[in-house]
mmCIF file of C-alpha atoms in Angstrom:
data_model
loop_
_atom_site.group_PDB
_atom_site.id
_atom_site.type_symbol
_atom_site.label_atom_id
_atom_site.label_comp_id
_atom_site.label_asym_id
_atom_site.label_seq_id
_atom_site.Cartn_x
_atom_site.Cartn_y
_atom_site.Cartn_z
ATOM 1 C CA MET A 1 197.778 -50.156 -94.315
ATOM 2 C CA VAL A 2 194.530 -48.370 -93.814
ATOM 3 C CA ARG A 3 194.034 -51.179 -91.574
ATOM 4 C CA ARG A 4 193.074 -49.594 -88.329
ATOM 5 C CA VAL A 5 189.939 -47.886 -89.704
ATOM 6 C CA VAL A 6 188.686 -51.289 -90.770
ATOM 7 C CA ALA A 7 189.555 -52.906 -87.335
ATOM 8 C CA SER A 8 187.169 -50.636 -85.677
ATOM 9 C CA LEU A 9 185.199 -48.519 -88.134
ATOM 10 C CA VAL A 10 182.578 -47.162 -85.763
ATOM 11 C CA LEU A 11 185.220 -46.292 -82.958
ATOM 12 C CA ALA A 12 187.274 -44.637 -85.641
ATOM 13 C CA ALA A 13 184.562 -42.366 -86.669
ATOM 14 C CA ALA A 14 183.906 -41.480 -82.957
ATOM 15 C CA ILE A 15 187.563 -40.830 -81.717
ATOM 16 C CA MET A 16 189.692 -39.959 -84.626
ATOM 17 C CA GLY A 17 189.745 -36.421 -86.132
ATOM 18 C CA PRO A 18 190.552 -35.568 -89.720
ATOM 19 C CA ALA A 19 194.223 -35.053 -88.899
ATOM 20 C CA GLY A 20 194.312 -38.390 -87.158
ATOM 21 C CA ARG A 21 193.007 -40.713 -89.802
ATOM 22 C CA ALA A 22 194.904 -43.965 -89.561
ATOM 23 C CA THR A 23 195.984 -45.010 -93.089
ATOM 24 C CA ALA A 24 198.004 -47.514 -95.044
ATOM 25 C CA PHE A 25 197.519 -49.012 -98.551
ATOM 26 C CA GLY A 26 193.744 -49.423 -98.487
ATOM 27 C CA THR A 27 191.813 -52.529 -97.907
ATOM 28 C CA ILE A 28 188.234 -51.184 -98.309
ATOM 29 C CA ASP A 29 186.440 -48.480 -100.475
ATOM 30 C CA THR A 30 185.782 -45.935 -97.965
ATOM 31 C CA ALA A 31 187.560 -43.537 -95.454
ATOM 32 C CA GLY A 32 189.707 -42.408 -98.382
ATOM 33 C CA GLN A 33 190.741 -45.964 -99.277
ATOM 34 C CA ASN A 34 190.496 -47.426 -102.690
ATOM 35 C CA ARG A 35 191.378 -51.116 -102.085
ATOM 36 C CA GLU A 36 195.047 -50.314 -102.822
ATOM 37 C CA HIS A 37 196.182 -53.663 -101.237
ATOM 38 C CA GLU A 38 193.790 -55.728 -103.534
ATOM 39 C CA ARG A 39 194.821 -53.647 -106.614
ATOM 40 C CA ILE A 40 198.600 -54.034 -106.049
ATOM 41 C CA THR A 41 198.172 -57.735 -105.508
ATOM 42 C CA ARG A 42 196.064 -58.186 -108.646
ATOM 43 C CA ALA A 43 198.562 -56.140 -110.720
ATOM 44 C CA ALA A 44 201.438 -58.436 -109.472
ATOM 45 C CA VAL A 45 200.004 -61.988 -109.756
ATOM 46 C CA ALA A 46 196.378 -62.084 -111.311
ATOM 47 C CA CYS A 47 195.972 -63.516 -114.756
ATOM 48 C CA THR A 48 195.930 -60.633 -117.143
ATOM 49 C CA GLY A 49 198.730 -61.691 -119.509
ATOM 50 C CA PRO A 50 201.092 -64.625 -120.394
ATOM 51 C CA ASP A 51 202.443 -65.338 -117.027
ATOM 52 C CA ARG A 52 202.196 -69.158 -116.595
ATOM 53 C CA PHE A 53 202.223 -68.795 -112.773
ATOM 54 C CA CYS A 54 199.408 -66.282 -112.529
ATOM 55 C CA PHE A 55 196.307 -66.647 -110.247
ATOM 56 C CA GLU A 56 192.982 -67.487 -111.956
ATOM 57 C CA PRO A 57 189.994 -65.191 -111.004
ATOM 58 C CA ARG A 58 188.562 -67.088 -108.214
ATOM 59 C CA SER A 59 191.850 -67.837 -106.600
ATOM 60 C CA ALA A 60 192.854 -64.229 -107.119
ATOM 61 C CA ASP A 61 189.747 -63.148 -105.248
ATOM 62 C CA GLN A 62 190.760 -65.185 -102.313
ATOM 63 C CA LEU A 63 194.252 -63.818 -102.203
ATOM 64 C CA ALA A 64 193.691 -60.165 -103.219
ATOM 65 C CA GLY A 65 189.880 -59.664 -102.042
ATOM 66 C CA GLN A 66 186.983 -58.421 -104.162
ATOM 67 C CA GLY A 67 184.604 -55.604 -103.521
ATOM 68 C CA LYS A 68 183.641 -55.588 -99.834
ATOM 69 C CA ARG A 69 185.261 -59.070 -99.052
ATOM 70 C CA PHE A 70 188.657 -58.951 -97.485
ATOM 71 C CA GLY A 71 191.155 -61.193 -99.245
ATOM 72 C CA ALA A 72 194.162 -62.820 -97.613
ATOM 73 C CA VAL A 73 196.304 -59.828 -98.168
ATOM 74 C CA GLY A 74 193.840 -57.705 -96.219
ATOM 75 C CA ALA A 75 193.562 -59.982 -93.207
ATOM 76 C CA PRO A 76 196.146 -58.123 -91.052
ATOM 77 C CA ASP A 77 193.768 -55.078 -91.191
ATOM 78 C CA LEU A 78 191.160 -57.214 -89.405
ATOM 79 C CA THR A 79 193.208 -59.013 -86.762
ATOM 80 C CA GLU A 80 196.667 -57.240 -86.478
ATOM 81 C CA PRO A 81 195.740 -53.555 -86.957
ATOM 82 C CA PHE A 82 197.896 -52.237 -84.133
ATOM 83 C CA ASP A 83 200.780 -54.676 -84.524
ATOM 84 C CA PRO A 84 203.737 -52.646 -85.961
ATOM 85 C CA THR A 85 205.465 -55.904 -86.923
ATOM 86 C CA ALA A 86 202.566 -56.742 -89.407
ATOM 87 C CA HIS A 87 202.916 -53.380 -91.100
ATOM 88 C CA CYS A 88 206.481 -52.392 -90.788
ATOM 89 C CA ASP A 89 205.810 -49.423 -88.659
ATOM 90 C CA GLY A 90 207.875 -47.818 -85.847
ATOM 91 C CA ALA A 91 211.372 -48.224 -87.508
ATOM 92 C CA ASP A 92 211.798 -44.376 -87.560
ATOM 93 C CA TYR A 93 215.125 -42.640 -87.306
ATOM 94 C CA LEU A 94 216.882 -39.347 -88.367
ATOM 95 C CA ASP A 95 220.542 -38.662 -88.279
ATOM 96 C CA GLY A 96 221.355 -35.991 -85.535
ATOM 97 C CA ASP A 97 219.446 -34.999 -82.471
ATOM 98 C CA TYR A 98 216.730 -37.684 -82.495
ATOM 99 C CA PRO A 99 214.691 -39.324 -79.745
ATOM 100 C CA ARG A 100 215.785 -42.791 -80.636
ATOM 101 C CA THR A 101 218.993 -44.572 -81.898
ATOM 102 C CA ARG A 102 219.704 -46.156 -85.259
ATOM 103 C CA ASP A 103 219.976 -49.470 -83.318
ATOM 104 C CA ALA A 104 216.539 -49.165 -81.914
ATOM 105 C CA ALA A 105 215.051 -48.314 -85.369
ATOM 106 C CA THR A 106 216.968 -51.294 -86.928
ATOM 107 C CA ALA A 107 215.648 -53.599 -84.283
ATOM 108 C CA SER A 108 212.051 -52.527 -84.969
ATOM 109 C CA LEU A 109 212.553 -53.197 -88.689
ATOM 110 C CA ARG A 110 214.129 -56.534 -88.127
ATOM 111 C CA ALA A 111 211.242 -57.467 -85.910
ATOM 112 C CA CYS A 112 208.933 -56.761 -88.825
ATOM 113 C CA VAL A 113 211.034 -58.954 -91.142
ATOM 114 C CA ASP A 114 211.046 -61.762 -88.623
ATOM 115 C CA HIS A 115 207.194 -61.570 -88.276
ATOM 116 C CA LEU A 116 206.781 -61.650 -92.131
ATOM 117 C CA ARG A 117 209.369 -64.588 -92.264
ATOM 118 C CA GLY A 118 207.018 -66.429 -89.864
ATOM 119 C CA ARG A 119 204.026 -65.768 -92.181
ATOM 120 C CA PHE A 120 205.974 -66.875 -95.159
ATOM 121 C CA ARG A 121 207.152 -70.182 -93.511
ATOM 122 C CA GLU A 122 203.586 -70.792 -92.286
ATOM 123 C CA ALA A 123 202.371 -70.665 -95.884
ATOM 124 C CA VAL A 124 205.043 -73.299 -96.903
ATOM 125 C CA ASP A 125 203.915 -75.463 -93.962
ATOM 126 C CA ARG A 126 200.296 -75.282 -94.775
ATOM 127 C CA ALA A 127 200.915 -76.089 -98.386
ATOM 128 C CA ALA A 128 201.791 -79.646 -97.440
ATOM 129 C CA HIS A 129 198.159 -80.371 -96.787
ATOM 130 C CA LEU A 130 197.094 -79.596 -100.329
ATOM 131 C CA LEU A 131 198.379 -83.154 -101.256
ATOM 132 C CA ASP A 132 197.639 -86.695 -99.832
ATOM 133 C CA ALA A 133 200.018 -89.324 -98.884
ATOM 134 C CA GLU A 134 200.415 -90.487 -102.549
ATOM 135 C CA GLY A 135 201.211 -86.873 -103.751
ATOM 136 C CA ALA A 136 197.802 -86.153 -105.348
ATOM 137 C CA ILE A 137 195.683 -83.097 -104.720
ATOM 138 C CA VAL A 138 193.135 -83.439 -102.143
ATOM 139 C CA PRO A 139 189.784 -82.330 -103.720
ATOM 140 C CA ALA A 140 188.294 -81.014 -100.372
ATOM 141 C CA ALA A 141 191.534 -79.066 -99.616
ATOM 142 C CA VAL A 142 191.205 -76.841 -102.763
ATOM 143 C CA ASP A 143 187.534 -76.403 -103.196
ATOM 144 C CA LEU A 144 186.401 -72.880 -103.700
ATOM 145 C CA GLY A 145 182.605 -73.438 -103.690
ATOM 146 C CA THR A 146 182.522 -70.853 -100.967
ATOM 147 C CA ASP A 147 184.855 -67.997 -100.138
ATOM 148 C CA CYS A 148 187.607 -68.582 -97.742
ATOM 149 C CA GLU A 149 186.992 -67.533 -94.191
ATOM 150 C CA PHE A 150 190.260 -65.996 -92.966
ATOM 151 C CA ASP A 151 191.220 -66.122 -89.261
ATOM 152 C CA SER A 152 188.344 -68.512 -88.606
ATOM 153 C CA PRO A 153 188.645 -71.817 -86.839
ATOM 154 C CA ARG A 154 186.012 -73.102 -89.160
ATOM 155 C CA GLU A 155 188.332 -72.825 -92.134
ATOM 156 C CA GLN A 156 190.096 -76.007 -92.750
ATOM 157 C CA ARG A 157 190.770 -75.895 -96.503
ATOM 158 C CA ALA A 158 194.516 -76.132 -96.953
ATOM 159 C CA LYS A 159 194.316 -73.806 -100.003
ATOM 160 C CA CYS A 160 192.681 -71.019 -97.919
ATOM 161 C CA ARG A 161 195.072 -71.510 -95.098
ATOM 162 C CA ALA A 162 198.137 -71.317 -97.157
ATOM 163 C CA LEU A 163 196.834 -68.257 -98.936
ATOM 164 C CA GLU A 164 196.017 -66.603 -95.737
ATOM 165 C CA SER A 165 199.487 -67.029 -94.468
ATOM 166 C CA PHE A 166 201.086 -65.871 -97.741
ATOM 167 C CA GLY A 167 198.709 -62.936 -97.945
ATOM 168 C CA ARG A 168 199.670 -61.689 -94.532
ATOM 169 C CA ALA A 169 203.315 -61.724 -95.616
ATOM 170 C CA LEU A 170 202.418 -59.734 -98.740
ATOM 171 C CA HIS A 171 200.435 -57.150 -96.687
ATOM 172 C CA GLY A 172 203.665 -56.362 -94.681
ATOM 173 C CA VAL A 173 206.024 -56.248 -97.577
ATOM 174 C CA GLN A 174 203.683 -53.962 -99.532
ATOM 175 C CA ASP A 175 203.346 -51.649 -96.503
ATOM 176 C CA PHE A 176 207.106 -51.489 -96.310
ATOM 177 C CA TYR A 177 207.131 -49.390 -99.443
ATOM 178 C CA SER A 178 204.343 -47.135 -98.511
ATOM 179 C CA HIS A 179 205.545 -46.617 -94.852
ATOM 180 C CA SER A 180 209.317 -46.252 -95.415
ATOM 181 C CA ASN A 181 211.494 -43.830 -97.364
ATOM 182 C CA TRP A 182 213.054 -46.717 -99.393
ATOM 183 C CA THR A 183 212.002 -45.466 -102.906
ATOM 184 C CA ASP A 184 210.902 -41.977 -102.261
ATOM 185 C CA GLU A 185 212.201 -38.373 -101.934
ATOM 186 C CA ALA A 186 211.752 -35.676 -99.545
ATOM 187 C CA ASP A 187 209.698 -32.512 -100.374
ATOM 188 C CA PRO A 188 212.486 -30.264 -102.006
ATOM 189 C CA THR A 189 210.521 -26.998 -101.083
ATOM 190 C CA ARG A 190 210.834 -27.666 -97.302
ATOM 191 C CA PRO A 191 213.851 -28.262 -95.109
ATOM 192 C CA THR A 192 214.380 -31.902 -94.032
ATOM 193 C CA GLY A 193 213.460 -32.993 -90.556
ATOM 194 C CA ALA A 194 211.063 -35.071 -88.634
ATOM 195 C CA ASP A 195 208.133 -33.788 -90.788
ATOM 196 C CA ASN A 196 210.024 -34.153 -94.011
ATOM 197 C CA PRO A 197 212.489 -36.927 -93.699
ATOM 198 C CA PRO A 198 215.064 -37.547 -96.459
ATOM 199 C CA GLY A 199 214.128 -40.126 -99.131
ATOM 200 C CA LEU A 200 216.513 -42.881 -100.139
ATOM 201 C CA GLY A 201 215.337 -43.376 -103.777
ATOM 202 C CA LEU A 202 216.544 -47.072 -103.713
ATOM 203 C CA PRO A 203 215.641 -49.704 -106.304
ATOM 204 C CA THR A 204 213.234 -52.539 -105.758
ATOM 205 C CA PRO A 205 212.861 -55.284 -104.578
ATOM 206 C CA SER A 206 214.538 -54.524 -101.364
ATOM 207 C CA PRO A 207 217.100 -56.991 -100.007
ATOM 208 C CA VAL A 208 215.791 -56.278 -96.518
ATOM 209 C CA LEU A 209 212.651 -58.308 -97.370
ATOM 210 C CA ASP A 210 214.301 -61.573 -98.118
ATOM 211 C CA LEU A 211 211.842 -63.853 -96.250
ATOM 212 C CA ARG A 212 213.391 -67.189 -97.403
ATOM 213 C CA ARG A 213 216.621 -66.893 -95.449
ATOM 214 C CA ASP A 214 217.443 -66.393 -91.766
ATOM 215 C CA ARG A 215 220.278 -63.935 -92.382
ATOM 216 C CA THR A 216 220.035 -60.571 -90.739
ATOM 217 C CA PRO A 217 219.183 -58.003 -93.194
ATOM 218 C CA THR A 218 221.571 -54.991 -93.777
ATOM 219 C CA VAL A 219 219.645 -51.855 -93.022
ATOM 220 C CA PRO A 220 220.790 -48.529 -94.747
ATOM 221 C CA PRO A 221 221.616 -45.885 -92.139
ATOM 222 C CA GLY A 222 219.047 -43.431 -93.477
ATOM 223 C CA LEU A 223 216.106 -45.871 -93.697
ATOM 224 C CA SER A 224 213.107 -44.967 -91.710
ATOM 225 C CA THR A 225 209.479 -46.024 -91.455
ATOM 226 C CA GLY A 226 206.928 -43.902 -89.612
ATOM 227 C CA CYS A 227 205.997 -44.031 -85.952
ATOM 228 C CA PHE A 228 202.349 -44.805 -85.537
ATOM 229 C CA VAL A 229 199.667 -43.976 -82.693
ATOM 230 C CA LEU A 230 195.990 -43.802 -82.977
ATOM 231 C CA HIS A 231 195.984 -40.068 -83.306
ATOM 232 C CA ASP A 232 198.504 -40.113 -86.177
ATOM 233 C CA SER A 233 199.568 -36.608 -87.104
ATOM 234 C CA VAL A 234 202.236 -34.211 -88.103
ATOM 235 C CA PRO A 235 203.932 -33.271 -85.872
ATOM 236 C CA GLY A 236 203.840 -36.441 -83.833
ATOM 237 C CA VAL A 237 201.994 -36.628 -80.548
ATOM 238 C CA GLU A 238 202.209 -39.008 -77.543
ATOM 239 C CA GLU A 239 205.040 -41.529 -78.097
ATOM 240 C CA CYS A 240 205.491 -40.153 -81.613
ATOM 241 C CA ALA A 241 206.444 -36.664 -80.384
ATOM 242 C CA ARG A 242 209.470 -35.157 -82.178
ATOM 243 C CA ARG A 243 209.611 -38.381 -84.357
ATOM 244 C CA VAL A 244 208.999 -39.246 -88.098
ATOM 245 C CA THR A 245 205.294 -40.275 -88.003
ATOM 246 C CA HIS A 246 203.225 -42.486 -90.351
ATOM 247 C CA ALA A 247 201.180 -39.486 -91.151
ATOM 248 C CA GLY A 248 204.153 -37.649 -92.616
ATOM 249 C CA LEU A 249 205.880 -40.449 -94.364
ATOM 250 C CA ASN A 250 203.060 -42.666 -95.875
ATOM 251 C CA LYS A 251 202.170 -42.910 -99.438
ATOM 252 C CA ASP A 252 199.068 -45.056 -98.840
ATOM 253 C CA LEU A 253 196.351 -43.632 -100.911
ATOM 254 C CA GLY A 254 195.572 -42.952 -104.558
ATOM 255 C CA THR A 255 194.295 -44.620 -107.675
ATOM 256 C CA ILE A 256 195.852 -47.893 -108.851
ATOM 257 C CA ASP A 257 195.006 -49.740 -112.121
ATOM 258 C CA PRO A 258 194.599 -53.482 -110.960
ATOM 259 C CA ARG A 259 195.761 -54.713 -114.355
ATOM 260 C CA THR A 260 198.932 -52.499 -114.930
ATOM 261 C CA GLY A 261 199.724 -51.241 -111.502
ATOM 262 C CA GLU A 262 199.736 -47.674 -112.857
ATOM 263 C CA ALA A 263 199.436 -45.326 -109.834
ATOM 264 C CA THR A 264 197.894 -41.846 -110.117
ATOM 265 C CA ASP A 265 196.173 -39.169 -108.151
ATOM 266 C CA PRO A 266 197.887 -39.526 -104.709
ATOM 267 C CA THR A 267 196.163 -38.172 -101.641
ATOM 268 C CA THR A 268 198.766 -38.183 -98.919
ATOM 269 C CA ALA A 269 201.208 -35.261 -98.546
ATOM 270 C CA ARG A 270 204.296 -37.530 -98.971
ATOM 271 C CA GLY A 271 202.626 -39.325 -101.743
ATOM 272 C CA ARG A 272 202.079 -36.148 -103.789
ATOM 273 C CA VAL A 273 205.858 -35.282 -103.767
ATOM 274 C CA GLY A 274 207.309 -35.967 -107.107
ATOM 275 C CA ARG A 275 206.540 -39.649 -108.080
ATOM 276 C CA ASN A 276 206.556 -40.950 -104.483
ATOM 277 C CA PHE A 277 203.219 -42.705 -104.743
ATOM 278 C CA ALA A 278 203.770 -44.265 -108.029
ATOM 279 C CA ARG A 279 207.230 -45.478 -106.915
ATOM 280 C CA ALA A 280 205.831 -46.935 -103.676
ATOM 281 C CA VAL A 281 203.282 -48.823 -105.666
ATOM 282 C CA ALA A 282 205.688 -49.949 -108.279
ATOM 283 C CA GLY A 283 207.946 -51.311 -105.476
ATOM 284 C CA ALA A 284 205.046 -53.082 -103.836
ATOM 285 C CA VAL A 285 204.068 -54.726 -107.192
ATOM 286 C CA THR A 286 207.657 -55.885 -107.755
ATOM 287 C CA GLU A 287 208.057 -57.130 -104.224
ATOM 288 C CA THR A 288 204.750 -59.129 -104.454
ATOM 289 C CA ARG A 289 206.038 -60.871 -107.607
ATOM 290 C CA ARG A 290 209.272 -61.588 -105.958
ATOM 291 C CA GLN A 291 207.646 -63.104 -102.891
ATOM 292 C CA TRP A 292 205.496 -65.361 -105.172
ATOM 293 C CA ARG A 293 208.644 -66.547 -106.984
ATOM 294 C CA ASP A 294 210.346 -67.115 -103.704
ATOM 295 C CA LEU A 295 207.475 -69.066 -102.390
ATOM 296 C CA ARG A 296 207.561 -71.354 -105.371
ATOM 297 C CA ALA A 297 211.291 -71.760 -104.829
ATOM 298 C CA GLU A 298 210.852 -72.639 -101.150
ATOM 299 C CA LEU A 299 208.177 -75.153 -102.020
ATOM 300 C CA ARG A 300 210.509 -76.773 -104.353
ATOM 301 C CA ALA A 301 213.368 -76.796 -101.808
ATOM 302 C CA ARG A 302 211.130 -78.303 -98.936
ATOM 303 C CA TYR A 303 209.013 -80.860 -101.020
ATOM 304 C CA GLY A 304 210.857 -81.418 -104.227
ATOM 305 C CA ALA A 305 210.019 -80.385 -107.730
ATOM 306 C CA ALA A 306 207.171 -82.823 -108.343
ATOM 307 C CA LYS A 307 205.037 -82.012 -105.275
ATOM 308 C CA ALA A 308 205.863 -78.239 -105.457
ATOM 309 C CA SER A 309 204.571 -78.198 -108.913
ATOM 310 C CA LEU A 310 201.184 -79.595 -107.859
ATOM 311 C CA MET A 311 201.115 -77.280 -104.780
ATOM 312 C CA VAL A 312 201.680 -74.208 -107.007
ATOM 313 C CA CYS A 313 199.064 -75.353 -109.462
ATOM 314 C CA ALA A 314 196.720 -75.986 -106.639
ATOM 315 C CA LEU A 315 197.162 -72.455 -105.074
ATOM 316 C CA ARG A 316 196.743 -70.623 -108.353
ATOM 317 C CA LEU A 317 194.026 -72.514 -110.354
ATOM 318 C CA ASP A 318 190.338 -72.288 -109.715
ATOM 319 C CA ARG A 319 189.656 -75.945 -110.317
ATOM 320 C CA PRO A 320 193.063 -77.640 -109.675
ATOM 321 C CA THR A 321 191.632 -81.068 -109.569
ATOM 322 C CA ALA A 322 190.778 -80.715 -113.222
ATOM 323 C CA GLY A 323 193.600 -78.450 -114.288
ATOM 324 C CA CYS A 324 196.565 -79.995 -112.503
ATOM 325 C CA ARG A 325 198.002 -83.334 -113.169
ATOM 326 C CA GLY A 326 196.774 -85.845 -110.734
ATOM 327 C CA ILE A 327 199.919 -87.883 -110.812
ATOM 328 C CA PRO A 328 203.113 -86.234 -109.600
ATOM 329 C CA THR A 329 205.701 -85.564 -112.222
ATOM 330 C CA ALA A 330 208.272 -87.782 -110.731
ATOM 331 C CA VAL A 331 205.894 -90.741 -110.479
ATOM 332 C CA ALA A 332 204.650 -90.110 -114.116
ATOM 333 C CA ALA A 333 208.267 -90.103 -115.310
ATOM 334 C CA GLY A 334 208.945 -93.285 -113.542
ATOM 335 C CA VAL A 335 205.969 -94.861 -115.185
ATOM 336 C CA LEU A 336 207.003 -93.684 -118.562
ATOM 337 C CA VAL A 337 210.525 -95.124 -118.060
ATOM 338 C CA GLY A 338 209.151 -98.343 -117.042
ATOM 339 C CA VAL A 339 206.820 -98.502 -120.110
ATOM 340 C CA VAL A 340 209.587 -97.627 -122.505
ATOM 341 C CA GLY A 341 211.731 -100.320 -120.820
ATOM 342 C CA LEU A 342 209.150 -102.990 -121.440
ATOM 343 C CA VAL A 343 208.605 -101.946 -124.949
ATOM 344 C CA LEU A 344 212.358 -102.181 -125.718
ATOM 345 C CA PHE A 345 212.682 -105.454 -123.835
ATOM 346 C CA GLY A 346 209.688 -106.837 -126.057
ATOM 347 C CA LEU A 347 211.318 -105.633 -129.196
ATOM 348 C CA HIS A 348 214.648 -107.249 -128.182
ATOM 349 C CA ARG A 349 212.969 -110.586 -127.367
ATOM 350 C CA ARG A 350 211.086 -110.583 -130.857
ATOM 351 C CA ARG A 351 214.288 -109.780 -132.860
ATOM 352 C CA PRO A 352 215.321 -112.813 -134.904
ATOM 353 C CA ARG A 353 218.511 -114.475 -133.732
ATOM 354 C CA ARG A 354 221.351 -115.314 -136.232
ATOM 355 C CA PRO A 355 221.788 -119.027 -136.826
#
């Protein structure tokens, strides 16, 4: 989201004026950002309540980030800052006389969904390496003695690699709610148009962001995300001229409570309209929880319940070799059945026979 500032902070200061700040849910604590991605992710999945599938502190740090360290959810701001499919940009459309068609906008949105599906499946693939051939957790694969190094060939820990892929998927689905009009409303004091597109006010999570299945998402006719260029502005310039822009539609910046997800003090124009910022953040939190549920479900479908249970445990616990069962559930159940059978057989042998 505020990704591009991070991708080249020095260049950004030199070439971008005040009206052209590139923004999205923030990843850092400068340039107007307040680590919004981190705070959304923590509110969704970090251990602050009774959720038995929550992420313990050290593992949450790797997924969400902490302080000046990028977590997995911030990785696209480092390596994919200008890729619209990583941030669901460029799916802009307005009914009427508009520079691009509904079909073109829909194709851009589907490209984003396909990209995020690839990241989601990558996380499922990489989770396989959390376990050894016998189905036990590999200690070296889950060790968090040092922080994960995202997008680094040096990083070989399966936990870090799976979290990176999942975090990249989360970044894009969170951006969808900030960069689109799915949850929001237009400014009622101004006429609708490219600089004030209609809002859809739809509930969350969005069926468009089903990353588990290959089916083509149905896109509402009025759905739009903003066109982005480096000199992001309202009205749009360069290829974004006469189009709905990221600058005009985003709800990226404000204050988010990392425990509750409460969103206040929005600082973008669209975010200050009504409850637009709060609704975008609430949608992103809800979506993050949905994707974590879906990841667990996909692990079960791919690897079976016993292995998936260990994989999920390994991803979310700080010391999984101590906190997760070392014997897969199915194996343990088989051992238990065998023991019970032997006991019953022994009792049967010792029972006195009738004369």
